[in-house]
mmCIF file of C-alpha atoms in Angstrom:
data_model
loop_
_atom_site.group_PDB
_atom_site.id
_atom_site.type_symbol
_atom_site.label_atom_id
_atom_site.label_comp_id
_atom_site.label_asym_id
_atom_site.label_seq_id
_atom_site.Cartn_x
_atom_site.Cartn_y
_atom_site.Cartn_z
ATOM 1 C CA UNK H 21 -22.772 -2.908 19.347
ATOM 2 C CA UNK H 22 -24.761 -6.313 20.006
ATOM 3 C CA UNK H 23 -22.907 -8.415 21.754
ATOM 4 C CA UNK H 24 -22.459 -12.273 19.903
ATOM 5 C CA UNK H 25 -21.972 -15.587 21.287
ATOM 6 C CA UNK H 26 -19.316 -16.476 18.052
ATOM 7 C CA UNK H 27 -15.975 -18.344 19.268
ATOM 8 C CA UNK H 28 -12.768 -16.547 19.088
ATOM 9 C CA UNK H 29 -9.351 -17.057 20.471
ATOM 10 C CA UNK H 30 -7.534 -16.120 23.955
ATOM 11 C CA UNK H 31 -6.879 -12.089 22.999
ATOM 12 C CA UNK H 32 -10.092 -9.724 23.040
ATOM 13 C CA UNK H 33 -9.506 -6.064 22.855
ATOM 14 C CA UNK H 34 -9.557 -5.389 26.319
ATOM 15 C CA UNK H 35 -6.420 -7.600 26.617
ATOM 16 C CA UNK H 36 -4.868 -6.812 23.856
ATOM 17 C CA UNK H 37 -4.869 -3.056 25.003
ATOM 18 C CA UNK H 38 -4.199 -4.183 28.836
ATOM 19 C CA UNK H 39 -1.122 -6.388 27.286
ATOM 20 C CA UNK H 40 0.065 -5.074 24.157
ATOM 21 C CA UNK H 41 -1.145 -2.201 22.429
ATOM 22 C CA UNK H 42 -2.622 0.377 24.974
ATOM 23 C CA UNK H 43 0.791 1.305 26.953
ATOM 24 C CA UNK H 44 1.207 4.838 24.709
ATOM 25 C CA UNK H 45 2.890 6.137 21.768
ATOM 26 C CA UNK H 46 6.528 4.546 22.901
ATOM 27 C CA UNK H 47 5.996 1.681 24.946
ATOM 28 C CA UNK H 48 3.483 -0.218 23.148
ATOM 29 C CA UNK H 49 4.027 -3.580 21.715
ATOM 30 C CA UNK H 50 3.028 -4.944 18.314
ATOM 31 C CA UNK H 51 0.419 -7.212 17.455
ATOM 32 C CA UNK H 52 1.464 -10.560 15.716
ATOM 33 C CA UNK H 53 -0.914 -11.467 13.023
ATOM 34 C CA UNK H 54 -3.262 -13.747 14.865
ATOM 35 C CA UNK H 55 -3.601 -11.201 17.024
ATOM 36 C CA UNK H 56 -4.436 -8.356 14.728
ATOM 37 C CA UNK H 57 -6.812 -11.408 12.721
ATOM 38 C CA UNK H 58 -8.440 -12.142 15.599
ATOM 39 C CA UNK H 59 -9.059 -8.470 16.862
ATOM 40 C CA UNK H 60 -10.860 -7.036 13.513
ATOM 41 C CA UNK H 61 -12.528 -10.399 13.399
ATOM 42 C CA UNK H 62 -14.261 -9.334 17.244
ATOM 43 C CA UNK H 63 -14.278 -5.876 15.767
ATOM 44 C CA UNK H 64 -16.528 -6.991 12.484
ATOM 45 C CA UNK H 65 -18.735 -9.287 14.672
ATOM 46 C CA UNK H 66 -20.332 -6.615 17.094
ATOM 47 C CA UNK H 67 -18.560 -8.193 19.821
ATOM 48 C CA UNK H 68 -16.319 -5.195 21.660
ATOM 49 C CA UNK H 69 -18.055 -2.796 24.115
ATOM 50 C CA UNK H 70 -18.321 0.374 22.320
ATOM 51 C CA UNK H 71 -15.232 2.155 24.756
ATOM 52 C CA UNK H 72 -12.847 -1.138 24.589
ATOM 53 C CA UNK H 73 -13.656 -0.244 20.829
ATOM 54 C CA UNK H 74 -12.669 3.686 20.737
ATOM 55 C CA UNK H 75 -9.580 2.667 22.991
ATOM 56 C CA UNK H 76 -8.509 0.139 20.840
ATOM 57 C CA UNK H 77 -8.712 2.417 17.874
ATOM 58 C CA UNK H 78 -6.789 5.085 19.554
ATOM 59 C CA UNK H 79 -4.659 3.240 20.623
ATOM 60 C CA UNK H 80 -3.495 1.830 17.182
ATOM 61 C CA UNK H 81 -3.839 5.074 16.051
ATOM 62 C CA UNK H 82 -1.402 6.203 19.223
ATOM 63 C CA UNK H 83 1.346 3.795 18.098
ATOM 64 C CA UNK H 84 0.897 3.443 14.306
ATOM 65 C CA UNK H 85 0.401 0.254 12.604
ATOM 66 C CA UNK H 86 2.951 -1.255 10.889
ATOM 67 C CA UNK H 87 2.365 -3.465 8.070
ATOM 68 C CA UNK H 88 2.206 -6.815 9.454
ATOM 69 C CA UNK H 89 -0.921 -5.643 11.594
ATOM 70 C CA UNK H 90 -2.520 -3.724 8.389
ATOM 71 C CA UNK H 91 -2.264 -6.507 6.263
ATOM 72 C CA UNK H 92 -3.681 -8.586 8.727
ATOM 73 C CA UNK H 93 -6.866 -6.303 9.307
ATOM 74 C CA UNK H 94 -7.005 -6.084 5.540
ATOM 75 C CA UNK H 95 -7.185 -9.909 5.016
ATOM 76 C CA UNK H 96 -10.360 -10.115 7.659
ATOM 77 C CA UNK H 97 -11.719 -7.636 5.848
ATOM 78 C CA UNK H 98 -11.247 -9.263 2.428
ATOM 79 C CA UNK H 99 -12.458 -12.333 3.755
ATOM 80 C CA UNK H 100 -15.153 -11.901 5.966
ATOM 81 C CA UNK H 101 -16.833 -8.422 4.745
ATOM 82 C CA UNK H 102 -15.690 -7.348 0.922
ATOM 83 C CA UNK H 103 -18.037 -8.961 -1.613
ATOM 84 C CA UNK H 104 -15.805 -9.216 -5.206
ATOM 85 C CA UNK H 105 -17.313 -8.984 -8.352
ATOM 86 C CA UNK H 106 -14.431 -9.283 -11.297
ATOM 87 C CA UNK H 107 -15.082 -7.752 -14.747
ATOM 88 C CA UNK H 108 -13.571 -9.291 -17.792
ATOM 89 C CA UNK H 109 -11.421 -6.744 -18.495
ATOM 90 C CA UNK H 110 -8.500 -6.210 -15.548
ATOM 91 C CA UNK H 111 -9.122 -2.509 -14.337
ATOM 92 C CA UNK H 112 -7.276 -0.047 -12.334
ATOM 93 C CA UNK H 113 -8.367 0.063 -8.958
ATOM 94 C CA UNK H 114 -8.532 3.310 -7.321
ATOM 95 C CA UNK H 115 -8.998 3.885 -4.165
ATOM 96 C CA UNK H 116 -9.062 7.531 -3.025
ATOM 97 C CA UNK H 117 -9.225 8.310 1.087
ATOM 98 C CA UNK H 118 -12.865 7.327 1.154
ATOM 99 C CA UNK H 119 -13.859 10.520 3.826
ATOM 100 C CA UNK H 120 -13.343 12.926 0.910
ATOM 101 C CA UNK H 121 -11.843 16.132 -0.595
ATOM 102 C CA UNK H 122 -13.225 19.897 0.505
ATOM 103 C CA UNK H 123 -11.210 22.413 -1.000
ATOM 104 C CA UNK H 124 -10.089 21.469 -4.405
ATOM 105 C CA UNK H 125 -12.145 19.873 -7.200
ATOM 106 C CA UNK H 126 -12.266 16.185 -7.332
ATOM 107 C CA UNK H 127 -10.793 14.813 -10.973
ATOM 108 C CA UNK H 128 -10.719 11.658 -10.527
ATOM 109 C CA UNK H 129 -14.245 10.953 -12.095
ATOM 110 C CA UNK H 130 -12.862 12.814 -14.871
ATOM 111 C CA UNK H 131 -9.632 11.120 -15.277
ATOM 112 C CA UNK H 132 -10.938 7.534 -15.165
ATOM 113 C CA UNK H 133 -13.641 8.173 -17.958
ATOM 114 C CA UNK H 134 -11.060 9.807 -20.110
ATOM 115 C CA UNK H 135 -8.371 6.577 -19.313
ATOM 116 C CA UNK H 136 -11.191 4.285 -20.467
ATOM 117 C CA UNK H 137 -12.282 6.055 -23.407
ATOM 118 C CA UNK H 138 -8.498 5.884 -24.539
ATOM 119 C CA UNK H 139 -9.089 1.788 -23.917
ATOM 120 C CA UNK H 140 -7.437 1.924 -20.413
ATOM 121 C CA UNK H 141 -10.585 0.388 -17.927
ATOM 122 C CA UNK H 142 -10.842 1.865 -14.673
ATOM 123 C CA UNK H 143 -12.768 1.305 -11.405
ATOM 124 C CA UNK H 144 -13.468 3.237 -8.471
ATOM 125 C CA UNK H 145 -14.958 2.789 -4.948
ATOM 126 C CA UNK H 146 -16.070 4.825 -2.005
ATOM 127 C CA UNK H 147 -18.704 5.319 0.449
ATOM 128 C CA UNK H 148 -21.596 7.802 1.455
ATOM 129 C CA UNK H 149 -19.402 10.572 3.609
ATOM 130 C CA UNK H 150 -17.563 8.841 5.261
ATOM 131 C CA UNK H 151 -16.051 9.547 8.908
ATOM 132 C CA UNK H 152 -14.200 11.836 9.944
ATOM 133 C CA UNK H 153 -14.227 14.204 6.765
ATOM 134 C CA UNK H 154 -17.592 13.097 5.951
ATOM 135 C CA UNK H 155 -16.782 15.413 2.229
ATOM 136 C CA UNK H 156 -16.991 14.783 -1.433
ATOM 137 C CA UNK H 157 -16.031 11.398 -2.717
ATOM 138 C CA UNK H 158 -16.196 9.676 -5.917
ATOM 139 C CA UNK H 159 -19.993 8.770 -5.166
ATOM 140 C CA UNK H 160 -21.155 12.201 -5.091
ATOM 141 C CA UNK H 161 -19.528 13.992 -7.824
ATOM 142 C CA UNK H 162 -20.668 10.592 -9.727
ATOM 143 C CA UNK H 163 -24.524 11.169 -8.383
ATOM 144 C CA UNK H 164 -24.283 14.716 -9.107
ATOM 145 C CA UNK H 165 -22.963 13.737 -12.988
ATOM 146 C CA UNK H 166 -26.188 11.350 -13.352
ATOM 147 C CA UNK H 167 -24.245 8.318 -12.980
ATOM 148 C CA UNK H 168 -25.773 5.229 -10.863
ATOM 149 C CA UNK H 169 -24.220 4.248 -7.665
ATOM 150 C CA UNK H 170 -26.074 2.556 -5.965
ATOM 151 C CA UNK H 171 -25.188 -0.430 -7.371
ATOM 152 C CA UNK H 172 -24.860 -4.316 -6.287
ATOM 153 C CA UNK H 173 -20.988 -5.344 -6.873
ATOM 154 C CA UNK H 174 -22.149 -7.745 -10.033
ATOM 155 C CA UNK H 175 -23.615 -4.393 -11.603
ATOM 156 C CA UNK H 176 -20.450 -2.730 -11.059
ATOM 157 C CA UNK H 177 -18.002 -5.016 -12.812
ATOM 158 C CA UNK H 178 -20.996 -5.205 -15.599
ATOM 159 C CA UNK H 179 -20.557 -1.335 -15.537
ATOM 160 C CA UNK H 180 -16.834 -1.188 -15.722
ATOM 161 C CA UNK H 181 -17.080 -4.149 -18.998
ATOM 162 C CA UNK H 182 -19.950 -1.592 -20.980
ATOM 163 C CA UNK H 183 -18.176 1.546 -20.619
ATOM 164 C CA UNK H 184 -14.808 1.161 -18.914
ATOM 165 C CA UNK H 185 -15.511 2.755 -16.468
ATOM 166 C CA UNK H 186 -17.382 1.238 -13.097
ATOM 167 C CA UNK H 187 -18.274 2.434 -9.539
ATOM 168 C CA UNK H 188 -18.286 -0.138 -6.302
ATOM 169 C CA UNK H 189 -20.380 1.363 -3.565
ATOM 170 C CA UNK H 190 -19.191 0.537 0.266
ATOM 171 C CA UNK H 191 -22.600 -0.426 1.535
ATOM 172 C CA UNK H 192 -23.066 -3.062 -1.480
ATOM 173 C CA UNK H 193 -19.644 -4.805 -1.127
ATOM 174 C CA UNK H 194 -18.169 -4.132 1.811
ATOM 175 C CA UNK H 195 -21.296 -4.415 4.667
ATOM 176 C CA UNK H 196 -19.165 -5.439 7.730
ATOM 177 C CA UNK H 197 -17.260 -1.904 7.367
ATOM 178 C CA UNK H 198 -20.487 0.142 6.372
ATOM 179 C CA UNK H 199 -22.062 -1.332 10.114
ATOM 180 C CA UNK H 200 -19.180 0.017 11.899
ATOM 181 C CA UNK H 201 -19.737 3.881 9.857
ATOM 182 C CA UNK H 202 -21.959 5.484 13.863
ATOM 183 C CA UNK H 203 -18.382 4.553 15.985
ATOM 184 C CA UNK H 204 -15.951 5.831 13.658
ATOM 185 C CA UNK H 205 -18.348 8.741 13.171
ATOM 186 C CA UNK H 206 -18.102 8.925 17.035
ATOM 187 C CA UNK H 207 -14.654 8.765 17.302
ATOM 188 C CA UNK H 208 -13.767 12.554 15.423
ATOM 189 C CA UNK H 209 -10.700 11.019 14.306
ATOM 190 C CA UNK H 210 -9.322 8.633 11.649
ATOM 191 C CA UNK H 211 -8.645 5.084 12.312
ATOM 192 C CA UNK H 212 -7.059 2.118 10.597
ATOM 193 C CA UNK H 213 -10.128 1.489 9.047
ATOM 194 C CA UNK H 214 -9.795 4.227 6.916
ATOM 195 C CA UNK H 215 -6.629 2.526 5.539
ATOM 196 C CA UNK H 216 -7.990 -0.626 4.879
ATOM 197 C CA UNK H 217 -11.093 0.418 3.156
ATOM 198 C CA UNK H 218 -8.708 1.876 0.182
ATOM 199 C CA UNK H 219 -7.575 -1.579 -0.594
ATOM 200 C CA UNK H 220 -10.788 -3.342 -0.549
ATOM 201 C CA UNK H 221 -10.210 -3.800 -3.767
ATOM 202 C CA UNK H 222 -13.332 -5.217 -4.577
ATOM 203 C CA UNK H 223 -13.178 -5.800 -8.709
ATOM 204 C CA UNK H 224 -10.159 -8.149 -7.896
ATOM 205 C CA UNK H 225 -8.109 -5.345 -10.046
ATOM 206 C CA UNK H 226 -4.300 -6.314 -10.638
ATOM 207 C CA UNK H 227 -2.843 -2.619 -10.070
ATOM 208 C CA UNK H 228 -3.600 -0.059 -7.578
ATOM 209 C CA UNK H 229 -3.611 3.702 -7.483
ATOM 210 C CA UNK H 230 -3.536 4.941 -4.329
ATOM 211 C CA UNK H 231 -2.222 8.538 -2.584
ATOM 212 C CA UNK H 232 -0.394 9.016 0.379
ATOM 213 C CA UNK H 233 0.679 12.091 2.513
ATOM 214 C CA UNK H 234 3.933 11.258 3.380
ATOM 215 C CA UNK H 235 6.497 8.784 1.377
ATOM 216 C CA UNK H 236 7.282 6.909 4.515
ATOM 217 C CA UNK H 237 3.279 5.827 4.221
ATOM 218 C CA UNK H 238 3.475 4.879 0.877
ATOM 219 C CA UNK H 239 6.274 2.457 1.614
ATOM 220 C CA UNK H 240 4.391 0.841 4.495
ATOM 221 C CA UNK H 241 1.441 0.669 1.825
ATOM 222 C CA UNK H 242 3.413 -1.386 -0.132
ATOM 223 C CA UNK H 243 4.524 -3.647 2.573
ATOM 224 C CA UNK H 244 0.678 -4.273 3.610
ATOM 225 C CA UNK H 245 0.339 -5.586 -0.507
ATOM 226 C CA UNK H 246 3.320 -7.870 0.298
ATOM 227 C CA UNK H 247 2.651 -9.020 3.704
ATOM 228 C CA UNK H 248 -1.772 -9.732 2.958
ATOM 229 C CA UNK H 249 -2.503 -12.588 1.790
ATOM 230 C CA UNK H 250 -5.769 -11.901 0.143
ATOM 231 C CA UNK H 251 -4.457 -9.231 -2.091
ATOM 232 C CA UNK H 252 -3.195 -9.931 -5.237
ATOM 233 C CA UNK H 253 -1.904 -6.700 -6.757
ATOM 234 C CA UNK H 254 1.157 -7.156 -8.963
ATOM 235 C CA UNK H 255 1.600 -3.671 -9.242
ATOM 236 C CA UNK H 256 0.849 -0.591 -6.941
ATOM 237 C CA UNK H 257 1.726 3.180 -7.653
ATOM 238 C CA UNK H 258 1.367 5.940 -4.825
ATOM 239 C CA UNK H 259 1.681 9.529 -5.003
ATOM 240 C CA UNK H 260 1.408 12.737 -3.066
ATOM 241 C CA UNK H 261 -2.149 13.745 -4.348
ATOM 242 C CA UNK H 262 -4.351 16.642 -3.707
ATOM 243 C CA UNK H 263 -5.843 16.573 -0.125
ATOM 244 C CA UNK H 264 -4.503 13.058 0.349
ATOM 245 C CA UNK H 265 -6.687 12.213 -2.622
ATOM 246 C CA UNK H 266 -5.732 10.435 -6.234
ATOM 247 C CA UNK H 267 -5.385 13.761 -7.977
ATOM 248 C CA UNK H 268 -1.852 14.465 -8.675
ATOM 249 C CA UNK H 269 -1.803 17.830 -7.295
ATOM 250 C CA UNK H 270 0.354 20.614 -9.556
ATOM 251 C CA UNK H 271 4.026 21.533 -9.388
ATOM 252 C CA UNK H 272 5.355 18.540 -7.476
ATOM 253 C CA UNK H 273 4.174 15.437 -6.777
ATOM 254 C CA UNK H 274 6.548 12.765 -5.058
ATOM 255 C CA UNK H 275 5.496 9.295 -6.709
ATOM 256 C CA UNK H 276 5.654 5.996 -5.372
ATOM 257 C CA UNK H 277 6.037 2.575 -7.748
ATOM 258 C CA UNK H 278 6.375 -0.932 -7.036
ATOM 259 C CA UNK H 279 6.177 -3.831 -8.803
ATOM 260 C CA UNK H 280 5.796 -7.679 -7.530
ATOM 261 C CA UNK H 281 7.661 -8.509 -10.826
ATOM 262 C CA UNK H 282 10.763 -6.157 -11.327
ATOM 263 C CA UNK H 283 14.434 -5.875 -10.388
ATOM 264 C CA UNK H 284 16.560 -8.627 -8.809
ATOM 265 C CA UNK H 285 15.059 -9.716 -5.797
ATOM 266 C CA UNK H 286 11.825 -10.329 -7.673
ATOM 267 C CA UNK H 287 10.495 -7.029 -7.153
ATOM 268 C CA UNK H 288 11.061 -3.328 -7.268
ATOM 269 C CA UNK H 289 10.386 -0.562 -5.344
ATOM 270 C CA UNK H 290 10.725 3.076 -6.807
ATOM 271 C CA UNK H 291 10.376 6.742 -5.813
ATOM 272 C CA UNK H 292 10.217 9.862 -7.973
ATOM 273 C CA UNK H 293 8.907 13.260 -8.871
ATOM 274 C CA UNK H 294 6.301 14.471 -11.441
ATOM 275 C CA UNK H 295 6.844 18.354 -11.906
ATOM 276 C CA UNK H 296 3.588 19.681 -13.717
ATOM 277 C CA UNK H 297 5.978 22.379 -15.494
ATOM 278 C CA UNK H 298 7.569 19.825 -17.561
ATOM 279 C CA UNK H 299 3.948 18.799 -18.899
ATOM 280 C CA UNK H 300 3.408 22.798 -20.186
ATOM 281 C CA UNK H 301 1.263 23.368 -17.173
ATOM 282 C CA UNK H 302 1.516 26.402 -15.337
ATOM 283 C CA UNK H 303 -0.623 26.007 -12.440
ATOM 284 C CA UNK H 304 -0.610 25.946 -8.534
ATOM 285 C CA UNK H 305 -3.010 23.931 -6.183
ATOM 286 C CA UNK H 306 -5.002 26.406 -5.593
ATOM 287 C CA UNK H 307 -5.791 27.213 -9.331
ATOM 288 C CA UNK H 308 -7.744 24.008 -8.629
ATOM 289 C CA UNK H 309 -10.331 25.005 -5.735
ATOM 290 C CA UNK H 310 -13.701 25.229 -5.429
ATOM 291 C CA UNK H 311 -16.403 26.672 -3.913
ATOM 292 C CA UNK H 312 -18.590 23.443 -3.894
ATOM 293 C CA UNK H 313 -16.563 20.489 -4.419
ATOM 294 C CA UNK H 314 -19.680 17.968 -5.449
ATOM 295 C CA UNK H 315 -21.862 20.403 -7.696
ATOM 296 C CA UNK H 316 -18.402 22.120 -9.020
ATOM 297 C CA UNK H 317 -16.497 19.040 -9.739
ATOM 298 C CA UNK H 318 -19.291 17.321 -11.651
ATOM 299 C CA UNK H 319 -20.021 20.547 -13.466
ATOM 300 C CA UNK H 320 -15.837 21.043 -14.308
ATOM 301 C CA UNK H 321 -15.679 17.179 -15.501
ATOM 302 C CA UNK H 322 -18.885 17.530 -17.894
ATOM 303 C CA UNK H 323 -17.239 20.680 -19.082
ATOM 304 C CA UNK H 324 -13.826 19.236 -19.327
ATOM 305 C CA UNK H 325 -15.284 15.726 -21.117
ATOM 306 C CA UNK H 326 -16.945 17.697 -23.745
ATOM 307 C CA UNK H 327 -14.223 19.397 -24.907
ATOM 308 C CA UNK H 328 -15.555 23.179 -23.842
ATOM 309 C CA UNK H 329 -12.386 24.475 -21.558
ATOM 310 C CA UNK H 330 -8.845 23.816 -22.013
ATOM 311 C CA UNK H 331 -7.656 25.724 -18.687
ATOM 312 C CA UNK H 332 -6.099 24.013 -15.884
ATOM 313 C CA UNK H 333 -8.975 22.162 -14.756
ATOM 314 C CA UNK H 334 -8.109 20.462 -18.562
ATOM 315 C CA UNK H 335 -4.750 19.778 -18.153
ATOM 316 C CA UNK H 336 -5.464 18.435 -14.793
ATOM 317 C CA UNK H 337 -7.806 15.614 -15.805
ATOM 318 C CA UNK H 338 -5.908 14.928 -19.133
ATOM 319 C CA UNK H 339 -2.915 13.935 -16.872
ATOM 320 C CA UNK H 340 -4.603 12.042 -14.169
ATOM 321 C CA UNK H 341 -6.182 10.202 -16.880
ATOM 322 C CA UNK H 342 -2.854 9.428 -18.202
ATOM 323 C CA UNK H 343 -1.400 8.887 -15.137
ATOM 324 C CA UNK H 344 -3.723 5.874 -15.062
ATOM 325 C CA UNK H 345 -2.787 4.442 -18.380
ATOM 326 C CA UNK H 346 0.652 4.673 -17.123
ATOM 327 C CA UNK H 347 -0.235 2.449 -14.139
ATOM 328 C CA UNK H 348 -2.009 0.043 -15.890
ATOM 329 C CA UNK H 349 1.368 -0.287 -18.460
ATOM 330 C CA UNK H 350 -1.209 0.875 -21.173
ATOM 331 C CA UNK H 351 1.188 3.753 -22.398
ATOM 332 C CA UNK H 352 5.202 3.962 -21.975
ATOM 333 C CA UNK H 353 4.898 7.474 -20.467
ATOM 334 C CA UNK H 354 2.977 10.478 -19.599
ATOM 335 C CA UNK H 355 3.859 11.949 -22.400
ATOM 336 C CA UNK H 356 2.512 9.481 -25.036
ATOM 337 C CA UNK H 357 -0.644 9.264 -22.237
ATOM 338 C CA UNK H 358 -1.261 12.848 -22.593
ATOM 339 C CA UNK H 359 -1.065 12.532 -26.326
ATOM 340 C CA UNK H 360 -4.182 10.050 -25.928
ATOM 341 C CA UNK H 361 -6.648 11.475 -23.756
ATOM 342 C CA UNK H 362 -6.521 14.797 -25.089
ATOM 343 C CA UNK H 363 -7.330 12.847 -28.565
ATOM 344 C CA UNK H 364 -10.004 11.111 -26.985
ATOM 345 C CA UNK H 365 -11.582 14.607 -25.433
ATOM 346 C CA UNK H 366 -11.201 16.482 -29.044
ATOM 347 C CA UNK H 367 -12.544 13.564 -31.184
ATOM 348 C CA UNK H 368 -15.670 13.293 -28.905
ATOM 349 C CA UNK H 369 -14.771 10.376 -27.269
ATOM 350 C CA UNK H 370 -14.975 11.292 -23.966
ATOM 351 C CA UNK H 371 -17.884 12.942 -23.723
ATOM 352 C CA UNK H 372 -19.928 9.706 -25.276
ATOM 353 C CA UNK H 373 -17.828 7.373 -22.653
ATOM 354 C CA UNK H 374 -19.793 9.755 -19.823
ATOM 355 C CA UNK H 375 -23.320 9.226 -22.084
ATOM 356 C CA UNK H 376 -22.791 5.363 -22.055
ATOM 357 C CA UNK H 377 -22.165 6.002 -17.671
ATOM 358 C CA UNK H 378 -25.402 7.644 -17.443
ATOM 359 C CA UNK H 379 -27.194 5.465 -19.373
ATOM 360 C CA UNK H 380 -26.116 2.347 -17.656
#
């Protein structure tokens, strides 16, 4: 990375990893704010050499973040690298693990066109295979379908207002990430970068739909919403989805909900299961894989959106879609949800929501 002559405080990587966050896995310290703030801010501007970099990564990666240092990274990012365009409407922002899915098919292409032809608006963003994956993402199964991506963030949020449905593209909105895609690439492993980038969040949306792997994540994604202070998500649900992706996968799926308005102290955190079974579908994950998750998902989601299969790949999408009315407080349960976006798939609605997409 170039090196730059901008002014920044008294804590550059190197000492932050000599003095805080580089002892190991136990004995490291945790970064205050200003500290995290000021290291992303180094981090965005070139300035780190390219091994204080890696070991700073690792290192964080070695320890674990905890919120207050996530939300703080976030907040740089908001502020010095994510370009926002807001539609008129107030979409659900989803943002899937932007390095991909490469067993199972993504549906979440699928599920947002059928929420917003049943009047719920979506948006989703992602990147060009992105490290370490470096698999299928939103962008792909979306180029494969026909659908413009690359698009300036303005054109998404006029997207998301003409059909319901819009796309942000990392390189457009969120450049100061995009420049940093050769090191993580070089790194072979994830970073915190790959957490941030999910809550770019760059149509200004007021609820999030995110996944998780583990509930004890979810939780600490919640406390990054509460601690930024460039976010401002009301609402956030987070569940267990397919490959870490936001598909909810079949038979169980552990569910996280909060809510910056709810329950006594002002807000409310929930957990709880969604069991497939109870929906009337009988499937397993891996009635869902593929052999090529871009040219197969795109193919399964025209199929599904025109109303020619009702197998699991169906039921799938129907209640993903749903699942995303739910978040957005459009429907009082699944259950009504699923009522509307199978309508909207048998009546033809669906399919002409994915017409309007490709002819944007």
């Amino acid at each position: 990375m170039a090196q730059t002559s901008q002014e920044f405080g008294e804590w550059p990587l190197k000492r932050l990893m000599t003095e805080v966050v580089g002892s190991g896995p136990k004995s490291a310290d945790d970064m205050t704010r200003e500290q995290a703030c000021e290291a992303l801010q180094r981090i965005l501007a070139g300035e780190p050499d390219e091994t204080t970099l890696g070991a700073f990564w690792l290192a964080n990666r070695w320890k674990r973040n905890n919120p207050v240092e996530l939300a703080a990274y976030t907040d740089v990012m908001r502020e010095e690298s994510v370009v926002t365009a807001e539609p008129d409407c107030d979409p659900v922002d989803c943002g899937a693990n932007y390095d991909g899915k490469h067993t199972s098919a993504l549906l979440g292409v699928g599920a947002g066109v059928v929420a917003a032809a049943a009047g719920t608006p979506v948006v989703a963003h992602s990147g060009d295979r992105v490290p370490t994956q470096k698999e299928t993402a939103y962008k792909h199964v979306l180029d494969e379908l026909g659908v413009r991506t690359d698009l300036t963030p303005a054109e998404s949020a006029d997207m998301v207002d003409e059909t319901g449905f819009g796309f942000y593209y990392q390189p457009a909105f969120n450049g100061g990430i995009q420049d940093l895609f050769d090191r993580r690439d070089e790194m072979g492993v994830r970073t915190f970068v790959n957490t941030i980038e999910t809550v770019a969040n760059p149509a200004n949306a007021d609820v999030h739909l995110g996944s998780f792997y583990h509930l004890a994540f979810a939780k600490k994604m919640t406390d990054l919403i509460k601690e930024s202070e460039r976010l401002d998500y009301s609402r956030a649900i987070f569940f267990q989805g397919m490959e870490g992706y936001d598909d909810i996968r079949p038979g169980y799926t552990k569910v996280a909900e909060w809510d910056a308005d709810g329950g006594t102290d002002d807000e409310s955190f929930e957990d709880y299961e969604i069991e497939t079974a109870n929906y009337g579908m009988d499937m397993e994950s891996e009635d869902l894989a593929v052999d090529d998750v871009t040219a197969d998902s795109a193919t399964i989601t025209a199929e599904v959106l025109a109303g020619e299969r009702e197998d699991h790949f169906a039921d799938a999408i129907a209640l993903n879609g749903a699942f995303r009315m739910y978040a957005r407080r459009d429907v009082d349960s699944l259950e009504d949800g699923l009522k509307r976006t199978r309508a909207v798939i048998e009546d033809g609605s669906a399919e002409a929501a994915l017409e309007e997409l490709r002819d944007f």
